[in-house]
XYZ file of C-alpha atoms in Angstrom:
778
model
C -60.019 -77.651 23.717
C -57.849 -80.411 22.192
C -60.937 -82.297 21.044
C -62.336 -79.127 19.411
C -58.985 -78.479 17.758
C -58.776 -82.065 16.505
C -62.353 -81.931 15.248
C -61.652 -78.671 13.437
C -58.571 -80.157 11.722
C -60.601 -83.189 10.659
C -63.320 -81.008 9.143
C -60.736 -78.996 7.208
C -59.094 -82.200 6.021
C -62.384 -83.667 4.804
C -63.188 -80.430 2.975
C -59.812 -80.670 1.287
C -60.487 -84.298 0.285
C -63.905 -83.464 -1.120
C -62.482 -80.547 -3.077
C -59.642 -82.582 -4.567
C -61.527 -85.774 -5.354
C -64.972 -84.484 -6.325
C -63.590 -81.694 -8.501
C -60.674 -83.745 -9.759
C -60.931 -82.634 -13.394
C -60.859 -78.969 -12.418
C -57.875 -79.606 -10.139
C -55.930 -81.370 -12.899
C -56.684 -78.695 -15.503
C -55.953 -75.816 -13.101
C -52.668 -77.432 -12.109
C -51.649 -77.795 -15.738
C -52.452 -74.157 -16.477
C -50.581 -72.878 -13.411
C -47.570 -75.107 -13.984
C -47.458 -74.214 -17.680
C -47.233 -70.559 -16.718
C -44.263 -71.336 -14.485
C -42.603 -73.610 -17.040
C -42.800 -70.819 -19.631
C -39.966 -69.110 -17.742
C -37.412 -71.784 -18.701
C -36.284 -70.060 -21.952
C -35.239 -67.057 -19.829
C -32.627 -69.166 -18.008
C -28.982 -68.629 -18.916
C -26.008 -70.819 -18.088
C -22.631 -69.294 -17.248
C -19.439 -71.087 -18.249
C -17.230 -68.825 -16.145
C -15.385 -70.679 -13.377
C -15.605 -67.534 -11.249
C -19.300 -68.155 -10.571
C -18.200 -70.894 -8.161
C -16.713 -68.311 -5.807
C -18.482 -65.744 -3.647
C -17.662 -62.063 -4.098
C -15.873 -61.907 -0.734
C -13.655 -64.927 -1.421
C -10.156 -63.737 -0.390
C -8.349 -65.869 -2.970
C -10.637 -64.589 -5.730
C -9.990 -61.014 -4.578
C -6.251 -61.697 -4.816
C -6.689 -63.103 -8.334
C -8.775 -60.108 -9.415
C -6.111 -57.765 -8.076
C -3.389 -59.704 -9.884
C -5.305 -59.640 -13.175
C -6.134 -55.954 -12.872
C -2.453 -55.218 -12.270
C -1.064 -57.436 -15.020
C -3.235 -59.486 -17.370
C -6.075 -62.000 -17.279
C -5.452 -65.665 -16.563
C -8.181 -67.027 -18.867
C -6.541 -68.811 -21.752
C -6.608 -71.242 -24.650
C -3.749 -73.652 -25.167
C -3.132 -75.457 -28.457
C -0.949 -78.508 -27.845
C 1.064 -79.609 -30.910
C 2.663 -83.069 -30.839
C 4.452 -84.216 -34.005
C 3.752 -87.868 -34.756
C 7.088 -89.086 -36.226
C 9.528 -86.302 -35.422
C 10.131 -83.407 -33.044
C 8.858 -79.855 -33.422
C 12.003 -78.572 -35.125
C 11.114 -79.279 -38.736
C 10.033 -76.827 -41.372
C 6.513 -78.282 -41.516
C 5.891 -78.180 -37.763
C 7.435 -74.747 -37.269
C 5.324 -73.465 -40.165
C 2.297 -74.940 -38.419
C 3.289 -73.114 -35.218
C 3.747 -69.851 -37.120
C 0.413 -70.063 -38.969
C -1.513 -71.149 -35.869
C 0.021 -68.247 -33.949
C -1.178 -65.803 -36.600
C -4.628 -67.427 -36.694
C -4.836 -67.197 -32.899
C -5.623 -63.513 -33.195
C -8.891 -64.414 -34.935
C -10.144 -66.017 -31.719
C -12.639 -63.642 -30.060
C -11.327 -61.603 -27.109
C -7.680 -62.542 -27.743
C -5.331 -60.317 -25.756
C -1.980 -61.981 -26.369
C -0.793 -64.961 -28.439
C 2.431 -66.629 -27.307
C 4.446 -69.371 -29.028
C 7.903 -70.248 -30.284
C 7.088 -68.280 -33.422
C 6.607 -64.876 -31.781
C 8.911 -65.375 -28.788
C 10.831 -62.125 -28.323
C 14.413 -63.301 -28.799
C 17.035 -60.798 -27.718
C 20.565 -60.284 -29.038
C 23.034 -57.456 -28.772
C 25.359 -55.848 -31.293
C 27.715 -53.658 -29.364
C 25.598 -51.312 -27.320
C 22.513 -51.941 -29.413
C 19.843 -54.436 -28.321
C 17.711 -56.154 -30.916
C 14.453 -57.963 -30.141
C 12.941 -60.122 -32.877
C 10.432 -62.907 -33.339
C 12.119 -66.278 -33.167
C 10.375 -67.229 -36.437
C 9.711 -64.379 -38.840
C 8.239 -66.264 -41.795
C 8.153 -69.782 -43.214
C 10.381 -68.839 -46.146
C 13.277 -68.196 -43.759
C 13.099 -71.717 -42.340
C 16.128 -73.624 -43.613
C 18.417 -76.170 -42.019
C 20.683 -73.501 -40.512
C 17.881 -71.366 -39.077
C 16.053 -74.410 -37.696
C 19.213 -75.517 -35.864
C 19.472 -72.037 -34.362
C 15.774 -72.041 -33.386
C 16.236 -75.414 -31.700
C 19.267 -74.185 -29.745
C 17.582 -70.997 -28.584
C 14.301 -72.728 -27.697
C 15.833 -75.537 -25.641
C 18.289 -73.245 -23.846
C 15.801 -70.541 -22.918
C 14.301 -71.072 -19.398
C 11.316 -68.910 -20.307
C 10.306 -71.421 -23.012
C 11.283 -74.863 -21.730
C 8.417 -76.660 -19.951
C 6.141 -73.732 -20.779
C 5.844 -73.485 -24.556
C 8.141 -76.317 -25.589
C 9.037 -79.720 -24.158
C 12.580 -80.063 -22.831
C 13.299 -82.708 -25.491
C 11.495 -80.874 -28.274
C 8.776 -83.527 -28.555
C 5.889 -81.050 -28.246
C 5.115 -77.377 -28.276
C 2.168 -75.112 -27.622
C 0.431 -71.926 -28.645
C -1.068 -70.045 -25.707
C -3.746 -67.381 -26.133
C -4.442 -65.051 -23.232
C -8.051 -63.848 -23.245
C -10.007 -60.918 -21.873
C -13.528 -62.195 -21.272
C -16.324 -59.590 -21.239
C -18.343 -59.419 -18.038
C -21.718 -58.961 -19.750
C -21.573 -61.879 -22.181
C -22.075 -65.304 -20.546
C -21.712 -66.945 -23.970
C -18.239 -65.512 -24.597
C -16.430 -68.698 -23.561
C -18.554 -70.746 -25.938
C -17.824 -68.343 -28.801
C -14.112 -68.590 -28.087
C -14.073 -72.374 -27.928
C -16.164 -72.726 -31.081
C -13.637 -70.619 -33.009
C -10.739 -72.553 -31.484
C -12.318 -75.860 -32.520
C -12.702 -74.535 -36.053
C -8.986 -73.767 -36.106
C -8.137 -77.203 -34.726
C -10.234 -78.890 -37.424
C -8.642 -76.755 -40.151
C -5.050 -77.344 -39.066
C -5.573 -81.064 -38.460
C -6.623 -81.383 -42.064
C -3.696 -79.313 -43.349
C -1.055 -80.862 -41.091
C -1.826 -84.581 -40.589
C 1.758 -85.158 -39.423
C 0.951 -83.550 -36.068
C -1.548 -84.228 -33.308
C -3.396 -81.094 -32.217
C -5.319 -80.895 -28.943
C -7.121 -78.040 -27.242
C -6.926 -77.105 -23.545
C -7.088 -74.005 -21.362
C -9.367 -72.526 -18.718
C -12.184 -71.550 -21.107
C -12.126 -75.015 -22.683
C -12.490 -76.569 -19.228
C -15.428 -74.265 -18.484
C -17.225 -75.030 -21.738
C -16.503 -78.762 -21.494
C -17.927 -78.759 -17.956
C -21.202 -77.314 -19.256
C -21.201 -79.756 -22.182
C -20.649 -82.701 -19.825
C -23.600 -81.691 -17.654
C -25.755 -81.144 -20.747
C -24.733 -84.548 -22.072
C -25.744 -86.165 -18.785
C -29.074 -84.335 -18.799
C -29.818 -85.455 -22.344
C -28.791 -89.074 -21.919
C -28.385 -90.283 -18.345
C -31.338 -88.439 -16.855
C -33.465 -89.836 -19.670
C -32.261 -93.394 -19.003
C -32.645 -92.837 -15.269
C -36.232 -91.764 -15.869
C -36.771 -94.792 -18.095
C -35.512 -97.150 -15.391
C -37.670 -95.429 -12.798
C -40.657 -95.820 -15.131
C -40.054 -99.527 -15.621
C -39.463 -99.995 -11.905
C -42.707 -98.248 -11.037
C -44.636 -100.235 -13.620
C -43.255 -103.556 -12.387
C -43.481 -102.871 -8.675
C -46.709 -100.860 -8.588
C -48.245 -103.085 -11.284
C -50.251 -100.111 -12.452
C -49.839 -98.227 -15.714
C -51.986 -95.365 -14.415
C -49.849 -95.103 -11.270
C -46.661 -95.011 -13.327
C -48.089 -92.406 -15.720
C -49.322 -90.174 -12.892
C -45.957 -90.363 -11.116
C -43.971 -89.520 -14.248
C -46.244 -86.602 -15.033
C -45.866 -85.322 -11.485
C -42.068 -85.638 -11.723
C -41.986 -83.700 -14.986
C -44.166 -80.899 -13.637
C -42.146 -80.565 -10.418
C -38.778 -80.444 -12.215
C -39.850 -78.130 -15.040
C -41.730 -75.763 -12.713
C -38.636 -75.460 -10.508
C -36.480 -74.471 -13.472
C -39.215 -72.159 -14.725
C -39.398 -70.232 -11.444
C -35.706 -69.440 -11.683
C -36.160 -68.561 -15.346
C -38.787 -65.927 -14.536
C -36.264 -64.274 -12.211
C -33.772 -64.155 -15.084
C -31.270 -66.256 -13.157
C -27.876 -67.170 -14.557
C -27.086 -70.682 -13.403
C -23.910 -72.726 -13.358
C -23.576 -76.314 -14.620
C -24.113 -77.455 -11.018
C -27.829 -76.866 -11.581
C -27.746 -79.998 -13.718
C -28.134 -82.044 -10.516
C -31.526 -80.460 -9.775
C -33.693 -82.733 -11.993
C -32.268 -85.934 -10.479
C -32.763 -84.826 -6.886
C -36.256 -83.368 -7.363
C -37.189 -86.486 -9.303
C -36.132 -88.545 -6.289
C -38.345 -86.616 -3.895
C -41.342 -86.684 -6.230
C -41.033 -90.450 -6.680
C -40.855 -91.022 -2.916
C -43.953 -88.893 -2.249
C -46.052 -90.483 -4.973
C -45.040 -94.073 -4.227
C -46.104 -93.845 -0.579
C -49.498 -92.458 -1.547
C -50.017 -94.928 -4.387
C -48.920 -98.012 -2.433
C -51.332 -97.109 0.373
C -54.034 -96.416 -2.208
C -53.652 -99.817 -3.884
C -53.369 -101.468 -0.470
C -56.765 -99.994 0.505
C -58.329 -100.432 -2.945
C -57.564 -104.119 -3.389
C -59.582 -105.455 -0.391
C -62.770 -103.996 -1.821
C -62.992 -100.260 -1.107
C -64.068 -98.020 -3.938
C -61.561 -95.728 -5.581
C -62.614 -92.557 -3.733
C -62.568 -94.152 -0.291
C -59.217 -95.804 -0.985
C -57.709 -92.469 -2.005
C -59.167 -90.743 1.047
C -57.660 -93.332 3.378
C -54.323 -93.156 1.605
C -54.233 -89.379 1.929
C -55.379 -89.566 5.538
C -52.556 -91.822 6.635
C -49.905 -90.213 4.425
C -50.719 -86.491 4.610
C -48.708 -85.822 7.756
C -45.670 -88.022 6.999
C -45.413 -86.681 3.433
C -45.573 -83.143 4.803
C -42.962 -83.909 7.465
C -40.627 -85.549 4.956
C -41.008 -82.574 2.618
C -40.155 -80.171 5.437
C -37.170 -82.207 6.622
C -35.902 -82.674 3.064
C -36.146 -78.930 2.482
C -34.232 -78.305 5.698
C -31.561 -80.764 4.563
C -30.963 -79.228 1.136
C -31.240 -75.664 2.438
C -28.099 -76.336 4.484
C -26.276 -75.925 1.168
C -26.687 -72.205 1.861
C -23.833 -72.690 4.317
C -21.633 -73.503 1.308
C -19.060 -70.907 0.283
C -19.830 -71.625 -3.362
C -22.846 -69.722 -4.816
C -23.797 -72.470 -7.340
C -24.262 -74.953 -4.496
C -26.398 -72.433 -2.630
C -28.516 -72.138 -5.789
C -28.661 -75.928 -5.966
C -30.009 -76.184 -2.412
C -32.597 -73.449 -2.940
C -33.779 -74.886 -6.253
C -34.161 -78.367 -4.794
C -36.075 -76.940 -1.813
C -38.497 -75.263 -4.221
C -38.778 -78.501 -6.192
C -39.468 -80.448 -2.986
C -42.388 -78.193 -2.119
C -43.728 -78.423 -5.671
C -43.531 -82.215 -5.361
C -45.408 -82.071 -2.053
C -48.234 -79.907 -3.397
C -48.519 -82.016 -6.546
C -48.555 -85.280 -4.579
C -51.310 -84.023 -2.292
C -53.465 -82.347 -4.966
C -52.591 -83.210 -8.539
C -51.740 -86.896 -7.990
C -54.962 -87.962 -6.203
C -57.066 -85.863 -8.579
C -55.413 -87.479 -11.598
C -55.759 -90.980 -10.096
C -59.467 -90.285 -9.594
C -59.738 -89.446 -13.284
C -57.631 -92.368 -14.557
C -58.852 -95.987 -14.655
C -58.329 -97.749 -11.332
C -57.283 -101.082 -12.792
C -58.094 -104.540 -11.497
C -58.333 -105.418 -7.839
C -55.688 -107.833 -6.670
C -55.632 -110.106 -3.680
C -52.701 -110.137 -1.314
C -49.633 -111.558 -3.037
C -46.396 -113.158 -1.998
C -44.892 -109.729 -1.403
C -47.160 -109.096 1.573
C -46.521 -112.590 2.918
C -42.789 -112.174 2.497
C -42.925 -108.851 4.328
C -44.833 -110.514 7.177
C -42.214 -113.263 7.429
C -39.423 -110.697 7.381
C -41.074 -108.738 10.198
C -41.280 -111.923 12.275
C -37.583 -112.590 11.688
C -36.634 -109.042 12.739
C -38.713 -109.370 15.910
C -37.127 -112.666 16.922
C -33.608 -111.430 16.139
C -33.978 -107.944 17.624
C -31.168 -108.243 20.174
C -28.675 -109.628 17.679
C -29.644 -107.045 15.067
C -29.327 -104.163 17.514
C -25.918 -105.232 18.814
C -24.611 -106.352 15.441
C -26.002 -103.334 13.635
C -24.512 -100.958 16.185
C -21.125 -102.638 15.881
C -21.208 -102.467 12.080
C -22.145 -98.776 12.153
C -19.331 -97.952 14.577
C -16.707 -99.971 12.691
C -17.614 -98.766 9.181
C -18.083 -95.148 10.310
C -14.561 -95.208 11.762
C -13.221 -95.323 8.187
C -14.631 -91.844 7.490
C -11.306 -90.461 8.699
C -9.586 -92.215 5.791
C -11.292 -89.868 3.326
C -8.880 -87.192 2.194
C -10.531 -83.857 1.506
C -9.048 -82.987 -1.841
C -9.922 -81.877 -5.358
C -8.600 -83.472 -8.538
C -10.245 -81.328 -11.169
C -7.972 -82.681 -13.918
C -9.849 -85.979 -13.430
C -13.309 -84.443 -13.896
C -13.453 -85.806 -17.449
C -12.589 -89.257 -18.741
C -10.770 -89.843 -22.001
C -13.940 -89.580 -24.081
C -13.430 -85.830 -23.663
C -10.668 -84.264 -25.742
C -9.617 -81.977 -22.918
C -8.597 -84.977 -20.772
C -6.233 -86.069 -23.561
C -4.928 -82.523 -23.938
C -4.320 -82.109 -20.200
C -2.588 -85.482 -20.081
C -0.400 -84.513 -23.041
C 0.548 -81.136 -21.554
C 1.392 -82.759 -18.224
C 3.523 -85.512 -19.786
C 5.212 -83.582 -22.604
C 5.288 -79.877 -21.840
C 5.669 -79.729 -18.068
C 2.544 -79.286 -15.976
C -1.103 -78.271 -15.780
C -1.453 -76.367 -12.487
C -0.594 -72.693 -12.182
C 0.273 -70.735 -9.033
C 0.527 -66.963 -9.265
C 2.108 -64.435 -6.897
C 2.126 -60.651 -6.923
C 5.477 -59.973 -5.242
C 5.499 -56.387 -3.991
C 8.585 -54.522 -2.777
C 6.450 -51.838 -1.136
C 8.209 -48.923 -2.870
C 8.108 -47.418 -6.360
C 10.809 -48.799 -8.674
C 11.535 -51.349 -5.985
C 11.856 -54.200 -8.484
C 15.206 -52.730 -9.592
C 16.739 -53.032 -6.140
C 19.451 -55.739 -5.986
C 18.026 -56.987 -2.673
C 14.557 -57.454 -4.186
C 15.918 -59.158 -7.292
C 18.149 -61.413 -5.190
C 15.150 -62.426 -3.028
C 13.106 -63.017 -6.171
C 15.807 -65.238 -7.641
C 16.127 -67.150 -4.374
C 12.382 -67.718 -4.352
C 12.557 -69.020 -7.919
C 15.420 -71.367 -7.064
C 13.519 -72.664 -4.029
C 10.499 -73.445 -6.208
C 12.633 -75.196 -8.834
C 13.821 -77.604 -6.157
C 10.294 -78.574 -5.094
C 8.907 -81.910 -6.312
C 6.442 -81.536 -9.168
C 7.438 -77.988 -10.126
C 8.274 -77.900 -13.831
C 8.576 -74.192 -14.650
C 9.072 -70.873 -12.879
C 8.552 -67.523 -14.599
C 10.035 -64.379 -13.093
C 11.263 -60.992 -14.261
C 14.717 -62.098 -13.124
C 14.869 -64.453 -16.129
C 14.542 -61.489 -18.468
C 17.082 -59.362 -16.594
C 19.658 -62.188 -16.515
C 19.219 -62.792 -20.239
C 19.670 -59.098 -20.994
C 22.766 -58.984 -18.806
C 24.223 -61.858 -20.827
C 23.224 -60.254 -24.169
C 24.877 -56.973 -23.318
C 28.087 -58.762 -22.351
C 28.644 -60.381 -25.711
C 26.257 -63.289 -24.982
C 28.847 -64.687 -22.592
C 27.062 -67.427 -20.570
C 29.017 -66.469 -17.440
C 27.098 -63.186 -17.393
C 23.731 -64.966 -17.155
C 23.197 -63.535 -13.690
C 21.611 -60.566 -11.972
C 23.440 -57.228 -12.062
C 24.603 -55.788 -8.751
C 23.699 -52.244 -9.742
C 20.154 -50.909 -9.316
C 20.523 -48.421 -12.177
C 21.794 -51.132 -14.491
C 18.775 -53.350 -13.858
C 16.456 -50.404 -14.572
C 18.349 -49.587 -17.777
C 18.111 -53.185 -18.967
C 14.333 -53.257 -18.585
C 13.928 -49.829 -20.207
C 16.121 -50.811 -23.146
C 14.196 -54.052 -23.538
C 10.827 -52.283 -23.592
C 12.050 -49.719 -26.121
C 13.226 -52.550 -28.382
C 9.969 -54.479 -28.317
C 7.586 -54.295 -31.304
C 4.765 -51.783 -31.108
C 2.020 -52.906 -28.726
C 4.201 -55.152 -26.599
C 5.625 -54.346 -23.192
C 6.249 -55.641 -19.701
C 2.691 -54.932 -18.530
C 2.030 -58.662 -17.952
C 5.161 -58.979 -15.791
C 5.668 -55.766 -13.782
C 3.198 -53.149 -12.550
C 3.083 -49.516 -13.658
C 4.949 -48.123 -10.637
C 7.616 -50.832 -10.909
C 7.005 -51.692 -7.266
C 5.904 -55.289 -7.875
C 6.327 -58.123 -10.350
C 4.335 -61.145 -11.345
C 5.739 -64.532 -10.386
C 4.315 -67.746 -11.888
C 4.823 -71.425 -11.122
C 3.711 -74.423 -13.200
C 3.203 -77.691 -11.327
C 2.713 -81.189 -12.661
C -0.570 -83.049 -12.134
C -1.405 -83.287 -8.439
C -4.306 -82.653 -6.046
C -5.509 -79.611 -4.137
C -3.908 -80.674 -0.846
C -0.466 -80.812 -2.432
C -0.971 -77.364 -3.964
C -2.071 -75.891 -0.637
C 0.933 -77.435 1.094
C 3.263 -76.069 -1.591
C 1.772 -72.585 -1.213
C 2.036 -72.715 2.593
C 5.707 -73.672 2.368
C 6.289 -70.950 -0.221
C 4.816 -68.297 2.066
C 6.950 -69.582 4.945
C 10.057 -69.318 2.784
C 9.244 -65.736 1.840
C 8.608 -64.769 5.470
C 11.915 -66.280 6.606
C 14.189 -65.423 3.683
C 12.812 -62.435 1.772
C 12.221 -59.389 4.006
C 12.397 -57.233 0.840
C 9.076 -58.729 -0.333
C 5.786 -57.941 1.380
C 3.791 -60.934 2.722
C 1.643 -62.377 -0.040
C -0.799 -65.206 -0.570
C -0.688 -67.345 -3.676
C -3.579 -67.185 -6.084
C -4.823 -68.588 -9.390
C -7.844 -70.734 -10.209
C -6.124 -73.888 -8.982
C -5.451 -72.450 -5.534
C -8.895 -70.863 -5.294
C -10.543 -74.241 -5.893
C -8.182 -75.822 -3.383
C -9.121 -73.289 -0.688
C -12.852 -73.402 -1.386
C -12.859 -77.151 -0.801
C -11.923 -76.701 2.858
C -14.142 -73.678 3.326
C -17.056 -75.568 1.811
C -16.569 -78.582 4.049
C -16.505 -76.407 7.168
C -19.655 -74.584 6.096
C -21.516 -77.774 5.250
C -20.537 -79.421 8.541
C -22.020 -76.456 10.388
C -25.077 -76.533 8.119
C -25.580 -80.271 8.556
C -25.380 -79.970 12.343
C -27.892 -77.121 12.209
C -30.166 -79.195 9.932
C -30.028 -82.177 12.274
C -31.058 -79.981 15.185
C -33.982 -78.527 13.213
C -35.034 -81.930 11.883
C -34.885 -83.316 15.414
C -37.194 -80.570 16.665
C -39.571 -81.182 13.745
C -39.712 -84.911 14.472
C -40.035 -84.397 18.218
C -42.910 -81.977 17.610
C -44.534 -84.364 15.129
C -44.105 -87.374 17.371
C -44.770 -85.348 20.515
C -42.098 -87.515 22.060
C -38.539 -86.489 22.839
C -37.595 -90.156 23.112
C -38.830 -91.178 19.661
C -37.498 -87.976 18.163
C -34.013 -88.743 19.477
C -34.303 -92.393 18.451
C -35.029 -91.273 14.899
C -31.647 -89.544 14.725
C -29.829 -92.880 14.744
C -31.267 -94.279 11.481
C -31.062 -90.788 9.988
C -27.336 -90.429 10.668
C -26.328 -94.062 10.179
C -26.717 -94.218 6.347
C -24.450 -91.216 5.715
C -21.934 -92.467 8.291
C -21.912 -95.921 6.677
C -21.735 -94.522 3.135
C -18.853 -92.125 3.822
C -17.112 -94.835 5.862
C -17.407 -97.327 3.003
C -16.212 -94.601 0.628
C -13.158 -94.022 2.829
C -12.422 -97.731 2.813
C -12.714 -98.124 -0.983
C -12.058 -94.744 -2.650
C -10.497 -92.542 -0.011
C -11.118 -88.990 -1.161
C -13.946 -86.470 -0.957
C -14.125 -83.534 -3.345
C -16.403 -80.514 -3.645
C -19.202 -82.428 -5.395
C -19.153 -85.332 -2.921
C -19.047 -82.998 0.067
C -22.639 -81.926 -0.630
C -24.038 -85.480 -0.843
C -24.778 -85.592 2.887
C -26.894 -82.448 2.604
C -28.672 -83.722 -0.532
C -29.328 -87.175 0.928
C -30.230 -86.181 4.487
C -33.839 -85.317 3.732
C -34.305 -88.394 1.535
C -32.955 -90.627 4.292
C -35.315 -89.026 6.807
C -38.177 -89.840 4.422
C -37.880 -93.590 5.069
C -37.563 -93.137 8.833
C -40.565 -90.820 9.078
C -42.861 -93.122 7.097
C -41.828 -96.157 9.157
C -42.261 -94.261 12.437
C -45.615 -92.869 11.329
C -47.046 -96.315 10.707
C -45.524 -97.720 13.881
C -46.875 -94.832 15.949
C -50.316 -95.134 14.367
C -50.407 -98.815 15.344
C -49.440 -97.974 18.905
C -51.917 -95.099 19.218
C -54.973 -96.020 17.167
C -54.829 -99.790 17.536
C -53.199 -99.898 20.974
C -50.789 -102.566 19.728
C -47.659 -103.775 21.486
C -44.262 -102.635 20.134
C -43.857 -106.004 18.382
C -47.274 -105.787 16.743
C -46.551 -102.173 15.879
C -43.448 -103.319 13.993
C -45.523 -105.956 12.170
C -48.080 -103.309 11.216
C -45.385 -100.898 10.002
C -43.725 -103.524 7.809
C -47.118 -104.618 6.420
C -48.314 -101.107 5.565
C -45.154 -99.263 4.564
C -42.494 -101.932 3.995
C -43.389 -102.502 0.352
C -43.435 -98.749 -0.338
C -39.981 -98.312 1.193
C -38.605 -101.172 -0.885
C -40.160 -99.784 -4.077
C -38.831 -96.254 -3.534
C -35.379 -97.532 -2.611
C -35.070 -99.998 -5.502
C -36.368 -97.485 -8.017
C -34.212 -94.613 -6.769
C -31.046 -96.673 -6.322
C -31.493 -97.950 -9.874
C -32.084 -94.419 -11.103
C -29.006 -92.991 -9.373
C -26.923 -95.994 -10.426
C -27.450 -94.921 -14.025
C -25.576 -91.713 -13.170
C -22.630 -93.906 -12.173
C -22.081 -94.603 -15.892
C -21.427 -90.916 -16.620
C -18.184 -89.864 -18.296
C -18.166 -86.824 -15.987
C -16.560 -87.723 -12.654
C -18.650 -85.484 -10.320
C -21.875 -86.932 -11.771
C -20.540 -90.487 -11.630
C -19.279 -90.306 -8.046
C -22.237 -88.315 -6.736
C -24.704 -90.782 -8.268
C -22.764 -93.701 -6.822
C -22.553 -92.257 -3.308
C -26.233 -91.262 -3.327
C -27.250 -94.759 -4.440
C -25.135 -96.300 -1.670
C -26.608 -93.922 0.919
C -30.211 -94.641 -0.092
C -29.624 -98.396 -0.041
C -28.055 -98.177 3.418
C -30.997 -96.056 4.576
C -33.365 -98.925 3.766
C -31.086 -101.421 5.528
C -30.914 -99.175 8.572
C -34.690 -98.667 8.731
C -35.399 -102.360 8.243
C -32.736 -103.928 10.447
C -31.720 -101.349 13.049
C -34.694 -99.049 13.673
C -37.253 -101.792 14.557
C -35.069 -103.417 17.277
C -34.278 -99.954 18.613
C -37.987 -99.156 18.853
C -38.955 -102.472 20.454
C -36.271 -102.239 23.130
C -36.734 -98.549 23.958
C -40.543 -98.228 23.586
C -41.984 -100.527 26.222
C -44.929 -98.389 27.360
C -48.404 -99.800 27.289
C -49.641 -97.178 24.815
C -48.037 -95.403 21.985
C -46.901 -91.825 22.279
C -49.469 -89.320 21.179
C -48.525 -87.971 17.781
C -49.961 -85.798 15.062
C -49.488 -88.331 12.238
């Protein structure tokens, strides 16, 4: 039965070989036609610049943010930072700039509110009458006396200091609140383009001031631009390095050309498939070409190295290709399956873009497999074979290296195990945190703007709370207002907090205004009715179109509470929010329990949720990969042995990262899933050759190791050198996630080769002492 089954598989395999190699021109042309049809879907792809695409619909922090924005106003914004070069902001020229930029801010698409010193609603009382006016009405009114008054009001008003003006008057800002449409993914780009036009115009008109642009939509657009910049430059240079590496190490122009063509088809077809489905992607999809390129290179190199190895001794081209496909068909299939399993674990991520990334790479992996088994051999049959070459120093060097590994097996096993344990112990030193303000280096304007806002104005992180009393008109209750003020005072005492906005600031100011602007009356009223009257009088005095809708809800049961924090990381923000909630629970029974929200806190929470999901996914992937390898090897022992060199590279890489860098963010947390399948690739190919030597040639474990190094060692070195060089190019990116991900992937792939060359062979020789090799399907 087994013999019949084996014979049937062999007949099918030979039919496949005849079809591919004898009809190679038809295969190549058909592949081009089919792939071109898929690639035609690329123009249908759209890229979203909305940060909200990073969160799933059931994300609790996103739900809290949506509720907050539906109740009050949106959090999307533009922020124009104005820093005078030789003076402070309180000059006629700079205040005129602020006034004109404020007026021009309304020309930005989807503007909902423009806030600055110019249109700050300054309140003053005359008897029982309350007057609310813009702080700056027009440039003609700016004289020495009025500027002195504007300075005094601006630097004494808590609502302005460290929010729209620096405490020393060295900088100011114009903030535009935006309402982004849900059905226009290009809205952010339209907004930023208009804002950049304004920046260019005002820089030319006011050279005495430095103008920089920041805000949530600018961060979103800059993120997409950074990924696009990497795709246009770094991926190109990475491909160039891979090309040169293939040409030098394969010593075949036709092999290099065929591999590059296969890479291009696999990457473009993957993007095209998603295009035909009309998918809206995030900038995270920019990692897809690099990863798919990696897989395609690995598949093609193994087939081509075996092909040239068989061709050089004297076989004809067809026979050499047949033998190469025969010995590589199963391991290439297994590595494709295990790689797909590895990247599909990204579906355990809580962030939809990373789920898309995993699924796209899995599709690309399968495209690479089909192309390597059909298109590549057919194209190599068509292309010139090149000159035959005798065995070179590379083969001799590999033989000598194998001998050294065999003689040093005990030392390598003990030493390697010790190194793995010691280095892996430093994994715990990695802090799981996000520092999104460091995503861009100073070649990006937004990094300079964020740095300026943090140093001059007050802070860059925003925490938002919807503080609900639980009853209509509850915000007027003295107990609620007292709890609100206590909460604000608690926040002001926390390290890093630069500004707190609360409705109590407005009520205290009104109380002072209506008591002859006596500073001693800058406090909350004790009477509920008085607080309600103050807010009503204030609203009635505001210009048409303005109100308290961005501060209190319609039923007056809740108010919006905002906190600005200086530059920090996600862990510090989460700790601050946890302590804030504890304070409310212990000291403010008048306020319903609430969880902080805002984009900063959402990203902070998703980091932890993502790590938990990926740990579960990685464990699940390892179990599946183990079963696949056990089934392929038909040996539980060898299947379990393979886990060691599969886990060791990631353990060593993250351990080394903990020792040198010390933090893991959202982008780096997915490296283990992206690299797992690639790491398995090396192990599977080494085990396949070792097992073939033990089964077909009945060699001893030591001779099996020699055979494996001789037949696959060069291919593993080529793929590793080429891919490490390719990923190392990404380490020159100006975009931190690309730079750090490329670096960690390069380290992991290099350590995978070291593990498979120095640790796996001794492990096999010591554990596999049977007279015959295990029966496998390779």
